[in-house]
């Protein structure tokens, strides 16, 4: 009780700078916001979903239904074309042996989404807004650019997936470049629909019927018998495809759509609980759909050779036999080849169902990319763009290189871009994972809901592991390029990249309680000299004191 009174007095006596309550533990100075501080900062959420009352109930389905939405919209990103391609390649290359990697990656993703949701619920601000107020100008701009790069990379994967799906559905009548151009217009059609659930069921229905085979061993035994470098790279690719940086920013913003009284500790705790339950259900559904995709390619195409597939396609009269050379090399598939192979082995209906599923995955993922892009831009830069203007900009940037490849190269080069884009998104992971762990570990921001010691340690190890795995994936990709010029370029970029990651990691370690590193902040690095952070602009000191 005494500690509580002491905390209250510290908060009440804290000075204000630009409307920001500060205390003696601040470490990262918030930049002056160009938006007037008396003007509430909102992103689409002028009207919030009310939460029904339920007296003394441990669990209420009515309340769960009221909180349902943000988790399912976030989970759509776990079914984008990049994830689907990773699934089919995993099944074809390793059978069921890497299902446990998919399971572990999904659980890690759930834990990270939990941190994102808690930040949004407790502070009333999403991750980009918190970064805007807590990091100084240069790091904030760099962080924004990195996250935008991840969003554009994800958007390019959706463009590629949709273009390939349209090409398959039209039996080649719509060229790849035509499919790329069509994705400009169809995106705006889906913006009008603006319903997160519609395309998700389409993906499940179009791919779920392929489920077959024995999965338990591959899912729950963390071992890959007889696996080599190919399978290892595929396992790393699964982690990179499942855990996406912009999804952390997205989820922290979507939870703001519910009417939660942040002055009431019980309501905040309850919101955290229901959002976690909803996210668990949503990611479980996404996980099952991903398992369906892995299962069909594992059961039907694991250890198949090119010559076997060529013979099967010849027997069915497929015009795409040239995709599979007459040799005994193991079959390598991508989104395009995957549809062709399904058509050869299971008939034309399977090819069309696959194409519809990929089209649905691409279009539904467009929603998550559009929203996350809008939140990131508004949070970091305080720019208020309409969704149409925002998606036009990012989709235009994404389409330009994709269109050039589609016009001047073949489908193999277009699908090969997905590997590069997975590497690109892997590189951006630290720019979401490190800030979310930093801010959710600070008591001045999260108060009673700050990460405990267990979460700090496990979260730090988890993020270190994910970043290490993805850096390995990047190194493997770069070394496969076999170009001295590219090696030198990669080395130069790596120096700047690692320096910025180290900067973010330093602040994260200080937030986690490694106070010996805080002495460095006495140097002129744009931060002050203490271990904790400024209170957020939109957080009221009385709110914190009441909690």
Short mmCIF file of C-alpha atoms in Angstrom, two decimals:
data_model
loop_
_atom_site.label_atom_id
_atom_site.label_comp_id
_atom_site.label_asym_id
_atom_site.label_seq_id
_atom_site.Cartn_x
_atom_site.Cartn_y
_atom_site.Cartn_z
CA UNK A 1 0.00 0.00 0.00
CA UNK A 2 2.85 2.30 0.91
CA UNK A 3 4.50 1.60 -2.44
CA UNK A 4 1.26 2.52 -4.17
CA UNK A 5 1.08 5.87 -2.38
CA UNK A 6 4.72 6.53 -3.26
CA UNK A 7 3.98 5.73 -6.94
CA UNK A 8 0.96 8.05 -6.89
CA UNK A 9 2.96 10.93 -5.47
CA UNK A 10 5.65 10.44 -8.11
CA UNK A 11 3.04 10.58 -10.85
CA UNK A 12 1.20 13.58 -9.50
CA UNK A 13 4.38 15.53 -8.91
CA UNK A 14 5.79 14.71 -12.33
CA UNK A 15 6.41 17.71 -14.60
CA UNK A 16 4.92 18.06 -18.07
CA UNK A 17 6.67 18.67 -21.35
CA UNK A 18 4.53 19.20 -24.45
CA UNK A 19 1.62 17.59 -22.67
CA UNK A 20 3.68 14.57 -21.68
CA UNK A 21 3.81 13.52 -18.04
CA UNK A 22 7.39 12.69 -17.14
CA UNK A 23 9.02 11.24 -14.08
CA UNK A 24 12.48 10.72 -12.71
CA UNK A 25 12.88 7.40 -14.50
CA UNK A 26 12.57 8.59 -18.11
CA UNK A 27 15.08 7.35 -20.67
CA UNK A 28 13.83 7.97 -24.20
CA UNK A 29 12.68 11.48 -24.91
CA UNK A 30 9.45 11.67 -26.89
CA UNK A 31 9.55 13.91 -29.93
CA UNK A 32 7.33 16.92 -30.07
CA UNK A 33 4.22 15.84 -31.93
CA UNK A 34 3.02 18.00 -34.83
CA UNK A 35 -0.54 17.20 -33.81
CA UNK A 36 -2.05 19.38 -31.13
CA UNK A 37 -1.96 17.51 -27.84
CA UNK A 38 -5.52 18.44 -26.90
CA UNK A 39 -6.76 16.74 -30.05
CA UNK A 40 -7.39 13.00 -29.53
CA UNK A 41 -5.44 10.75 -31.85
CA UNK A 42 -7.72 8.20 -33.49
CA UNK A 43 -7.48 5.79 -36.35
CA UNK A 44 -10.85 4.67 -37.75
CA UNK A 45 -12.13 4.10 -34.23
CA UNK A 46 -14.35 7.11 -33.57
CA UNK A 47 -17.12 4.58 -32.92
CA UNK A 48 -16.03 1.73 -30.68
CA UNK A 49 -17.77 -1.60 -30.14
CA UNK A 50 -19.52 -1.56 -26.74
CA UNK A 51 -18.85 -4.44 -24.36
CA UNK A 52 -21.89 -5.96 -22.59
CA UNK A 53 -21.93 -6.15 -18.81
CA UNK A 54 -21.76 -9.51 -17.08
CA UNK A 55 -21.89 -9.51 -13.31
CA UNK A 56 -19.40 -11.78 -11.53
CA UNK A 57 -18.92 -14.15 -14.45
CA UNK A 58 -15.59 -15.85 -14.96
CA UNK A 59 -16.33 -16.29 -18.66
CA UNK A 60 -19.03 -14.91 -20.94
CA UNK A 61 -19.67 -15.93 -24.52
CA UNK A 62 -21.46 -12.62 -25.10
CA UNK A 63 -18.32 -10.75 -24.10
CA UNK A 64 -16.11 -13.04 -26.18
CA UNK A 65 -18.33 -12.31 -29.18
CA UNK A 66 -18.04 -8.57 -28.52
CA UNK A 67 -14.24 -8.82 -28.47
CA UNK A 68 -14.15 -11.06 -31.57
CA UNK A 69 -12.78 -9.41 -34.72
CA UNK A 70 -9.25 -8.04 -34.27
CA UNK A 71 -7.69 -11.48 -33.80
CA UNK A 72 -9.38 -12.96 -36.86
CA UNK A 73 -8.41 -10.00 -39.04
CA UNK A 74 -4.83 -10.29 -37.78
CA UNK A 75 -4.80 -14.06 -38.41
CA UNK A 76 -5.55 -13.58 -42.12
CA UNK A 77 -1.92 -12.55 -42.54
CA UNK A 78 -0.99 -16.10 -41.50
CA UNK A 79 -2.68 -17.30 -44.70
CA UNK A 80 -1.12 -14.99 -47.28
CA UNK A 81 0.42 -16.44 -50.49
CA UNK A 82 3.88 -16.39 -48.91
CA UNK A 83 2.67 -18.68 -46.12
CA UNK A 84 0.83 -20.95 -48.54
CA UNK A 85 3.97 -21.33 -50.67
CA UNK A 86 6.05 -22.09 -47.59
CA UNK A 87 3.51 -24.75 -46.60
CA UNK A 88 3.49 -26.52 -49.95
CA UNK A 89 7.29 -26.45 -50.22
CA UNK A 90 7.56 -27.85 -46.70
CA UNK A 91 5.26 -30.73 -47.53
CA UNK A 92 6.96 -31.54 -50.83
CA UNK A 93 10.50 -31.29 -49.40
CA UNK A 94 10.09 -32.89 -45.96
CA UNK A 95 6.71 -34.60 -45.85
CA UNK A 96 5.09 -34.30 -42.43
CA UNK A 97 8.44 -33.96 -40.62
CA UNK A 98 8.35 -30.16 -40.29
CA UNK A 99 4.79 -29.80 -39.01
CA UNK A 100 6.17 -29.29 -35.51
CA UNK A 101 8.07 -26.25 -36.80
CA UNK A 102 4.79 -24.82 -38.11
CA UNK A 103 3.15 -25.50 -34.74
CA UNK A 104 5.97 -23.89 -32.73
CA UNK A 105 6.07 -20.87 -35.09
CA UNK A 106 2.33 -20.36 -34.69
CA UNK A 107 2.62 -20.54 -30.88
CA UNK A 108 5.48 -18.01 -30.95
CA UNK A 109 3.36 -15.80 -33.19
CA UNK A 110 0.48 -16.06 -30.69
CA UNK A 111 2.69 -14.98 -27.80
CA UNK A 112 3.97 -11.99 -29.77
CA UNK A 113 0.42 -11.03 -30.77
CA UNK A 114 -0.49 -11.20 -27.08
CA UNK A 115 2.12 -8.55 -26.31
CA UNK A 116 0.83 -6.38 -29.16
CA UNK A 117 -2.78 -6.63 -28.00
CA UNK A 118 -1.84 -5.85 -24.38
CA UNK A 119 0.05 -2.73 -25.45
CA UNK A 120 -2.97 -1.43 -27.36
CA UNK A 121 -5.46 -2.23 -24.61
CA UNK A 122 -3.45 -0.88 -21.67
CA UNK A 123 -2.14 2.32 -23.28
CA UNK A 124 -4.93 3.08 -25.73
CA UNK A 125 -2.22 3.55 -28.36
CA UNK A 126 -0.82 1.19 -30.96
CA UNK A 127 2.83 0.30 -31.44
CA UNK A 128 3.56 2.88 -34.15
CA UNK A 129 2.12 5.67 -31.98
CA UNK A 130 4.21 4.57 -29.01
CA UNK A 131 7.35 4.46 -31.17
CA UNK A 132 6.54 7.94 -32.44
CA UNK A 133 6.47 9.30 -28.93
CA UNK A 134 9.35 7.34 -27.45
CA UNK A 135 12.10 7.32 -30.08
CA UNK A 136 13.91 10.42 -31.29
CA UNK A 137 13.44 11.66 -34.85
CA UNK A 138 16.13 9.78 -36.81
CA UNK A 139 15.50 6.32 -35.29
CA UNK A 140 11.77 6.88 -35.66
CA UNK A 141 12.04 7.66 -39.39
CA UNK A 142 14.35 4.67 -39.99
CA UNK A 143 11.95 2.42 -38.10
CA UNK A 144 9.02 3.69 -40.16
CA UNK A 145 10.89 3.05 -43.43
CA UNK A 146 11.78 -0.49 -42.37
CA UNK A 147 8.20 -1.32 -41.47
CA UNK A 148 6.93 0.20 -44.71
CA UNK A 149 9.43 -1.97 -46.58
CA UNK A 150 7.99 -5.06 -44.88
CA UNK A 151 4.44 -4.01 -45.81
CA UNK A 152 5.39 -3.40 -49.44
CA UNK A 153 7.16 -6.79 -49.54
CA UNK A 154 4.04 -8.48 -48.23
CA UNK A 155 1.95 -6.57 -50.76
CA UNK A 156 4.20 -7.80 -53.57
CA UNK A 157 3.63 -11.40 -52.47
CA UNK A 158 -0.11 -10.81 -52.62
CA UNK A 159 0.21 -9.32 -56.11
CA UNK A 160 2.25 -12.32 -57.27
CA UNK A 161 -0.21 -14.79 -55.74
CA UNK A 162 -3.23 -13.10 -57.32
CA UNK A 163 -1.56 -12.81 -60.74
CA UNK A 164 -0.66 -16.52 -60.73
CA UNK A 165 -4.15 -17.48 -59.55
CA UNK A 166 -5.78 -15.49 -62.36
CA UNK A 167 -3.40 -17.06 -64.88
CA UNK A 168 -4.32 -20.57 -63.69
CA UNK A 169 -8.06 -19.85 -63.59
CA UNK A 170 -8.02 -18.49 -67.14
CA UNK A 171 -5.93 -21.42 -68.41
CA UNK A 172 -3.22 -18.97 -69.45
CA UNK A 173 -5.55 -16.58 -71.26
CA UNK A 174 -4.79 -13.84 -68.75
CA UNK A 175 -1.03 -13.29 -68.96
CA UNK A 176 0.91 -12.76 -65.77
CA UNK A 177 1.39 -9.06 -66.46
CA UNK A 178 -2.37 -8.77 -67.01
CA UNK A 179 -3.02 -10.43 -63.67
CA UNK A 180 -0.64 -7.98 -62.00
CA UNK A 181 -2.56 -5.02 -63.45
CA UNK A 182 -5.93 -6.51 -62.44
CA UNK A 183 -4.83 -6.59 -58.82
CA UNK A 184 -4.92 -2.78 -58.81
CA UNK A 185 -8.67 -2.68 -59.41
CA UNK A 186 -9.76 -5.75 -57.48
CA UNK A 187 -8.14 -4.40 -54.33
CA UNK A 188 -10.54 -1.47 -54.31
CA UNK A 189 -13.49 -3.82 -54.78
CA UNK A 190 -12.48 -5.64 -51.62
CA UNK A 191 -12.01 -2.35 -49.80
CA UNK A 192 -15.73 -1.76 -50.35
CA UNK A 193 -16.53 -5.16 -48.87
CA UNK A 194 -14.29 -4.48 -45.84
CA UNK A 195 -15.36 -7.67 -44.09
CA UNK A 196 -12.52 -9.73 -42.68
CA UNK A 197 -14.40 -13.01 -42.48
CA UNK A 198 -15.56 -13.39 -46.08
CA UNK A 199 -12.41 -14.58 -47.82
CA UNK A 200 -11.07 -16.59 -44.93
CA UNK A 201 -13.84 -19.15 -45.20
CA UNK A 202 -13.16 -19.28 -48.94
CA UNK A 203 -9.56 -20.27 -48.32
CA UNK A 204 -10.59 -22.92 -45.82
CA UNK A 205 -13.24 -24.38 -48.12
CA UNK A 206 -11.00 -24.44 -51.17
CA UNK A 207 -8.02 -26.10 -49.52
CA UNK A 208 -9.41 -27.96 -46.50
CA UNK A 209 -10.79 -30.95 -48.40
CA UNK A 210 -7.26 -32.03 -49.33
CA UNK A 211 -6.53 -33.01 -45.72
CA UNK A 212 -5.24 -36.57 -45.45
CA UNK A 213 -2.39 -38.59 -43.94
CA UNK A 214 -1.04 -39.21 -40.44
CA UNK A 215 -0.04 -35.90 -38.87
CA UNK A 216 0.44 -36.45 -35.16
CA UNK A 217 4.02 -37.65 -35.33
CA UNK A 218 5.15 -34.82 -37.57
CA UNK A 219 3.29 -32.26 -35.45
CA UNK A 220 4.34 -33.26 -31.94
CA UNK A 221 7.75 -34.93 -32.35
CA UNK A 222 10.37 -32.15 -32.74
CA UNK A 223 12.72 -34.17 -34.91
CA UNK A 224 13.39 -34.47 -38.62
CA UNK A 225 14.86 -37.88 -39.43
CA UNK A 226 17.08 -37.94 -42.51
CA UNK A 227 16.79 -34.21 -43.08
CA UNK A 228 19.58 -32.22 -44.72
CA UNK A 229 20.31 -28.60 -45.68
CA UNK A 230 17.22 -28.39 -47.91
CA UNK A 231 14.89 -29.32 -45.08
CA UNK A 232 16.73 -27.04 -42.64
CA UNK A 233 16.33 -24.08 -44.97
CA UNK A 234 12.68 -24.96 -45.36
CA UNK A 235 12.21 -25.04 -41.58
CA UNK A 236 13.79 -21.59 -41.29
CA UNK A 237 11.58 -20.40 -44.14
CA UNK A 238 8.48 -21.50 -42.21
CA UNK A 239 9.43 -19.33 -39.23
CA UNK A 240 10.09 -16.35 -41.51
CA UNK A 241 6.80 -16.77 -43.34
CA UNK A 242 4.63 -17.18 -40.24
CA UNK A 243 5.98 -14.35 -38.04
CA UNK A 244 5.53 -11.07 -39.90
CA UNK A 245 6.56 -7.65 -38.55
CA UNK A 246 3.65 -5.55 -39.78
CA UNK A 247 1.19 -7.92 -38.12
CA UNK A 248 2.47 -6.87 -34.68
CA UNK A 249 1.73 -3.23 -35.52
CA UNK A 250 -1.67 -4.18 -36.94
CA UNK A 251 -2.92 -6.13 -33.93
CA UNK A 252 -1.88 -3.45 -31.43
CA UNK A 253 -4.10 -1.02 -33.36
CA UNK A 254 -7.12 -3.24 -34.00
CA UNK A 255 -7.78 -3.82 -30.29
CA UNK A 256 -8.49 -0.10 -29.93
CA UNK A 257 -11.81 -0.70 -31.69
CA UNK A 258 -13.40 -1.99 -28.46
CA UNK A 259 -14.82 0.24 -25.75
CA UNK A 260 -12.60 -0.42 -22.76
CA UNK A 261 -12.36 1.94 -19.77
CA UNK A 262 -8.61 2.13 -19.18
CA UNK A 263 -9.22 3.74 -15.78
CA UNK A 264 -10.76 0.48 -14.64
CA UNK A 265 -8.11 -2.16 -13.99
CA UNK A 266 -10.70 -4.95 -14.01
CA UNK A 267 -11.94 -3.97 -17.48
CA UNK A 268 -8.41 -3.80 -18.86
CA UNK A 269 -7.57 -7.21 -17.40
CA UNK A 270 -10.79 -8.64 -18.81
CA UNK A 271 -10.10 -7.18 -22.27
CA UNK A 272 -6.61 -8.71 -22.27
CA UNK A 273 -8.11 -12.09 -21.39
CA UNK A 274 -10.79 -12.10 -24.10
CA UNK A 275 -8.48 -10.75 -26.79
CA UNK A 276 -6.02 -13.54 -25.99
CA UNK A 277 -8.76 -16.19 -26.19
CA UNK A 278 -9.98 -14.78 -29.50
CA UNK A 279 -6.45 -14.65 -30.93
CA UNK A 280 -5.87 -18.24 -29.85
CA UNK A 281 -9.00 -19.44 -31.65
CA UNK A 282 -8.21 -17.38 -34.77
CA UNK A 283 -4.62 -18.61 -35.04
CA UNK A 284 -5.77 -22.19 -34.40
CA UNK A 285 -8.08 -21.94 -37.42
CA UNK A 286 -5.24 -20.46 -39.52
CA UNK A 287 -2.92 -23.21 -38.29
CA UNK A 288 -5.37 -25.91 -39.39
CA UNK A 289 -5.63 -24.42 -42.87
CA UNK A 290 -1.84 -24.28 -43.14
CA UNK A 291 -1.69 -27.92 -42.00
CA UNK A 292 -4.17 -28.86 -44.74
CA UNK A 293 -1.85 -27.40 -47.36
CA UNK A 294 1.23 -29.12 -45.93
CA UNK A 295 -0.68 -32.41 -45.66
CA UNK A 296 -1.76 -32.64 -49.27
CA UNK A 297 1.70 -31.94 -50.66
CA UNK A 298 3.36 -34.19 -48.10
CA UNK A 299 1.04 -37.09 -48.82
CA UNK A 300 0.98 -36.79 -52.60
CA UNK A 301 4.30 -35.25 -53.65
CA UNK A 302 6.95 -36.01 -51.02
CA UNK A 303 9.94 -37.75 -52.63
CA UNK A 304 8.40 -37.45 -56.09
CA UNK A 305 10.88 -36.90 -58.93
CA UNK A 306 10.51 -34.57 -61.89
CA UNK A 307 10.26 -37.47 -64.32
CA UNK A 308 7.38 -39.02 -62.36
CA UNK A 309 5.44 -35.76 -62.38
CA UNK A 310 6.23 -35.26 -66.08
CA UNK A 311 4.83 -38.70 -66.88
CA UNK A 312 1.67 -38.06 -64.88
CA UNK A 313 1.11 -34.69 -66.56
CA UNK A 314 1.67 -36.27 -69.97
CA UNK A 315 -0.90 -38.95 -69.20
CA UNK A 316 -3.53 -36.34 -68.30
CA UNK A 317 -2.77 -34.18 -71.33
CA UNK A 318 -1.49 -31.20 -69.36
CA UNK A 319 0.13 -28.48 -71.52
CA UNK A 320 2.65 -27.72 -68.76
CA UNK A 321 4.89 -30.79 -68.91
CA UNK A 322 7.86 -28.56 -69.83
CA UNK A 323 7.90 -27.30 -66.23
CA UNK A 324 9.19 -30.70 -65.11
CA UNK A 325 12.44 -31.78 -66.80
CA UNK A 326 13.10 -35.42 -67.56
CA UNK A 327 15.46 -36.16 -64.70
CA UNK A 328 15.36 -37.88 -61.33
CA UNK A 329 15.84 -34.73 -59.28
CA UNK A 330 13.38 -34.26 -56.44
CA UNK A 331 10.33 -32.21 -57.34
CA UNK A 332 10.55 -28.54 -56.38
CA UNK A 333 7.28 -26.65 -56.24
CA UNK A 334 6.04 -23.11 -55.83
CA UNK A 335 2.59 -21.53 -55.97
CA UNK A 336 2.36 -21.87 -59.76
CA UNK A 337 3.84 -25.36 -60.05
CA UNK A 338 1.76 -26.45 -57.07
CA UNK A 339 -1.45 -25.73 -58.94
CA UNK A 340 -0.20 -27.50 -62.08
CA UNK A 341 0.86 -30.59 -60.11
CA UNK A 342 -2.49 -30.76 -58.34
CA UNK A 343 -4.23 -30.56 -61.72
CA UNK A 344 -2.10 -33.41 -63.10
CA UNK A 345 -2.68 -35.75 -60.14
CA UNK A 346 -6.21 -34.87 -59.01
CA UNK A 347 -7.82 -33.41 -62.12
CA UNK A 348 -8.69 -29.91 -63.37
CA UNK A 349 -11.09 -29.29 -60.47
CA UNK A 350 -8.19 -29.47 -58.03
CA UNK A 351 -6.24 -26.88 -60.03
CA UNK A 352 -9.19 -24.46 -60.05
CA UNK A 353 -9.90 -24.94 -56.35
CA UNK A 354 -6.23 -24.27 -55.62
CA UNK A 355 -6.25 -21.13 -57.76
CA UNK A 356 -9.41 -19.83 -56.07
CA UNK A 357 -7.79 -20.46 -52.68
CA UNK A 358 -4.64 -18.54 -53.65
CA UNK A 359 -6.73 -15.68 -55.05
CA UNK A 360 -8.76 -15.54 -51.84
CA UNK A 361 -5.58 -15.66 -49.72
CA UNK A 362 -4.06 -12.78 -51.68
CA UNK A 363 -7.17 -10.64 -51.55
CA UNK A 364 -7.88 -11.18 -47.87
CA UNK A 365 -4.24 -10.46 -47.00
CA UNK A 366 -4.58 -7.20 -48.89
CA UNK A 367 -6.91 -6.08 -46.11
CA UNK A 368 -4.30 -6.66 -43.42
CA UNK A 369 -1.62 -4.91 -45.48
CA UNK A 370 -3.86 -1.92 -46.13
CA UNK A 371 -4.85 -1.48 -42.51
CA UNK A 372 -1.37 -2.02 -41.10
CA UNK A 373 0.07 0.42 -43.64
CA UNK A 374 -2.48 3.03 -42.62
CA UNK A 375 -1.82 2.56 -38.90
CA UNK A 376 1.95 2.66 -39.36
CA UNK A 377 1.86 5.83 -41.46
CA UNK A 378 -0.49 7.62 -39.09
CA UNK A 379 1.37 6.45 -36.01
CA UNK A 380 4.90 7.29 -37.11
CA UNK A 381 4.20 10.41 -39.18
CA UNK A 382 0.79 11.64 -37.98
CA UNK A 383 -0.41 11.60 -41.58
CA UNK A 384 -4.14 11.08 -42.11
CA UNK A 385 -4.64 9.43 -45.49
CA UNK A 386 -7.75 7.67 -46.70
CA UNK A 387 -7.53 3.91 -47.13
CA UNK A 388 -7.89 4.33 -50.90
CA UNK A 389 -5.00 6.80 -51.15
CA UNK A 390 -2.86 4.61 -48.91
CA UNK A 391 -3.48 1.37 -50.81
CA UNK A 392 -2.98 3.14 -54.15
CA UNK A 393 0.48 4.26 -53.05
CA UNK A 394 1.69 0.94 -51.62
CA UNK A 395 0.09 -1.14 -54.36
CA UNK A 396 1.71 1.07 -57.02
CA UNK A 397 5.13 0.62 -55.41
CA UNK A 398 4.56 -3.12 -55.14
CA UNK A 399 3.29 -3.51 -58.69
CA UNK A 400 6.15 -1.72 -60.48
CA UNK A 401 8.93 -4.31 -59.95
CA UNK A 402 6.44 -7.19 -60.11
CA UNK A 403 5.08 -5.96 -63.43
CA UNK A 404 8.58 -5.63 -64.91
CA UNK A 405 9.42 -9.21 -63.95
CA UNK A 406 6.06 -10.44 -65.30
CA UNK A 407 6.64 -8.71 -68.66
CA UNK A 408 10.30 -9.50 -69.25
CA UNK A 409 10.71 -12.80 -67.40
CA UNK A 410 8.79 -16.07 -67.06
CA UNK A 411 6.64 -17.43 -64.25
CA UNK A 412 9.61 -19.15 -62.59
CA UNK A 413 11.28 -15.76 -62.03
CA UNK A 414 8.01 -14.30 -60.76
CA UNK A 415 7.47 -17.04 -58.19
CA UNK A 416 11.18 -16.92 -57.36
CA UNK A 417 10.62 -13.36 -56.12
CA UNK A 418 8.77 -14.86 -53.14
CA UNK A 419 12.07 -16.21 -51.79
CA UNK A 420 13.59 -12.73 -51.93
CA UNK A 421 10.49 -11.21 -50.34
CA UNK A 422 10.57 -13.73 -47.49
CA UNK A 423 14.19 -12.71 -46.87
CA UNK A 424 13.17 -9.03 -46.96
CA UNK A 425 10.47 -9.56 -44.34
CA UNK A 426 12.81 -11.65 -42.21
CA UNK A 427 15.20 -8.70 -42.10
CA UNK A 428 12.42 -6.44 -40.83
CA UNK A 429 11.42 -8.66 -37.90
CA UNK A 430 13.66 -6.98 -35.27
CA UNK A 431 11.95 -3.66 -36.00
CA UNK A 432 8.68 -4.98 -34.62
CA UNK A 433 9.79 -7.58 -32.08
CA UNK A 434 12.35 -5.45 -30.22
CA UNK A 435 10.05 -2.39 -29.76
CA UNK A 436 7.08 -4.49 -28.62
CA UNK A 437 9.18 -6.24 -25.96
CA UNK A 438 10.74 -2.92 -24.93
CA UNK A 439 7.49 -1.04 -24.36
CA UNK A 440 5.51 -3.90 -22.79
CA UNK A 441 8.33 -4.36 -20.25
CA UNK A 442 8.22 -0.79 -18.97
CA UNK A 443 6.15 -0.15 -15.86
CA UNK A 444 5.80 3.56 -16.67
CA UNK A 445 3.93 2.57 -19.84
CA UNK A 446 2.17 -0.66 -18.82
CA UNK A 447 1.99 -0.09 -15.05
CA UNK A 448 0.58 -3.26 -13.40
CA UNK A 449 0.41 -4.96 -16.80
CA UNK A 450 4.13 -4.70 -17.56
CA UNK A 451 5.92 -7.95 -18.38
CA UNK A 452 7.10 -9.87 -15.33
CA UNK A 453 10.58 -11.29 -14.99
CA UNK A 454 9.56 -14.57 -16.61
CA UNK A 455 8.07 -12.81 -19.64
CA UNK A 456 11.08 -10.54 -19.94
CA UNK A 457 13.54 -13.45 -19.98
CA UNK A 458 11.45 -15.75 -22.18
CA UNK A 459 10.51 -12.87 -24.48
CA UNK A 460 14.14 -11.83 -24.86
CA UNK A 461 15.25 -15.41 -25.61
CA UNK A 462 12.32 -15.90 -27.97
CA UNK A 463 13.03 -12.75 -29.96
CA UNK A 464 16.77 -13.48 -30.02
CA UNK A 465 16.05 -16.96 -31.34
CA UNK A 466 13.61 -15.77 -34.02
CA UNK A 467 16.00 -13.05 -35.20
CA UNK A 468 18.93 -15.52 -35.26
CA UNK A 469 16.93 -18.05 -37.27
CA UNK A 470 15.90 -15.42 -39.78
CA UNK A 471 19.43 -14.04 -40.08
CA UNK A 472 20.55 -17.58 -40.93
CA UNK A 473 17.85 -17.66 -43.61
CA UNK A 474 19.16 -14.36 -45.03
CA UNK A 475 22.79 -15.59 -45.02
CA UNK A 476 21.81 -18.79 -46.83
CA UNK A 477 19.94 -16.78 -49.45
CA UNK A 478 22.77 -14.27 -50.01
CA UNK A 479 25.44 -16.98 -50.30
CA UNK A 480 23.36 -18.71 -52.97
CA UNK A 481 23.57 -15.63 -55.22
CA UNK A 482 27.21 -16.39 -56.22
CA UNK A 483 28.10 -12.78 -56.99
CA UNK A 484 31.04 -10.88 -55.49
CA UNK A 485 29.33 -7.53 -56.13
CA UNK A 486 26.24 -8.67 -54.27
CA UNK A 487 28.39 -10.00 -51.43
CA UNK A 488 30.07 -6.61 -51.01
CA UNK A 489 26.74 -4.77 -51.23
CA UNK A 490 25.22 -7.15 -48.68
CA UNK A 491 28.19 -6.60 -46.34
CA UNK A 492 27.81 -2.80 -46.47
CA UNK A 493 24.08 -2.96 -45.87
CA UNK A 494 24.64 -5.43 -43.03
CA UNK A 495 26.88 -3.00 -41.13
CA UNK A 496 24.23 -0.26 -41.12
CA UNK A 497 21.47 -2.78 -40.43
CA UNK A 498 23.21 -4.38 -37.45
CA UNK A 499 24.12 -0.96 -36.03
CA UNK A 500 20.46 0.06 -35.95
CA UNK A 501 19.37 -3.29 -34.52
CA UNK A 502 22.03 -2.86 -31.81
CA UNK A 503 20.62 0.60 -31.02
CA UNK A 504 17.12 -0.83 -30.55
CA UNK A 505 18.46 -3.81 -28.60
CA UNK A 506 20.37 -1.48 -26.27
CA UNK A 507 17.17 0.36 -25.32
CA UNK A 508 15.36 -2.96 -24.99
CA UNK A 509 17.97 -4.31 -22.58
CA UNK A 510 17.75 -1.14 -20.51
CA UNK A 511 13.96 -1.57 -20.40
CA UNK A 512 14.41 -5.21 -19.34
CA UNK A 513 16.42 -4.02 -16.35
CA UNK A 514 20.05 -4.28 -17.47
CA UNK A 515 20.87 -1.03 -15.73
CA UNK A 516 24.63 -1.23 -16.33
CA UNK A 517 23.96 -0.33 -19.99
CA UNK A 518 22.14 2.83 -18.98
CA UNK A 519 25.41 4.66 -18.31
CA UNK A 520 25.92 4.90 -22.06
CA UNK A 521 22.84 7.10 -22.33
CA UNK A 522 24.78 9.95 -20.72
CA UNK A 523 26.41 10.41 -24.11
CA UNK A 524 24.70 12.62 -26.66
CA UNK A 525 22.54 9.99 -28.32
CA UNK A 526 19.20 11.72 -28.13
CA UNK A 527 18.13 10.03 -24.90
CA UNK A 528 18.19 11.05 -21.27
CA UNK A 529 19.93 9.35 -18.41
CA UNK A 530 17.46 7.15 -16.62
CA UNK A 531 16.12 3.64 -16.90
CA UNK A 532 12.41 4.16 -17.48
CA UNK A 533 10.44 5.98 -20.18
CA UNK A 534 8.21 9.00 -20.40
CA UNK A 535 4.56 8.35 -19.86
CA UNK A 536 2.61 8.40 -23.08
CA UNK A 537 0.87 11.53 -24.26
CA UNK A 538 -2.59 9.98 -24.20
CA UNK A 539 -2.18 8.29 -20.82
CA UNK A 540 -3.63 10.11 -17.88
CA UNK A 541 -1.67 10.14 -14.63
CA UNK A 542 -4.84 9.63 -12.61
CA UNK A 543 -5.59 6.56 -14.70
CA UNK A 544 -2.25 5.05 -13.78
CA UNK A 545 -2.65 6.05 -10.15
CA UNK A 546 -6.12 4.45 -9.94
CA UNK A 547 -4.74 1.19 -11.25
#
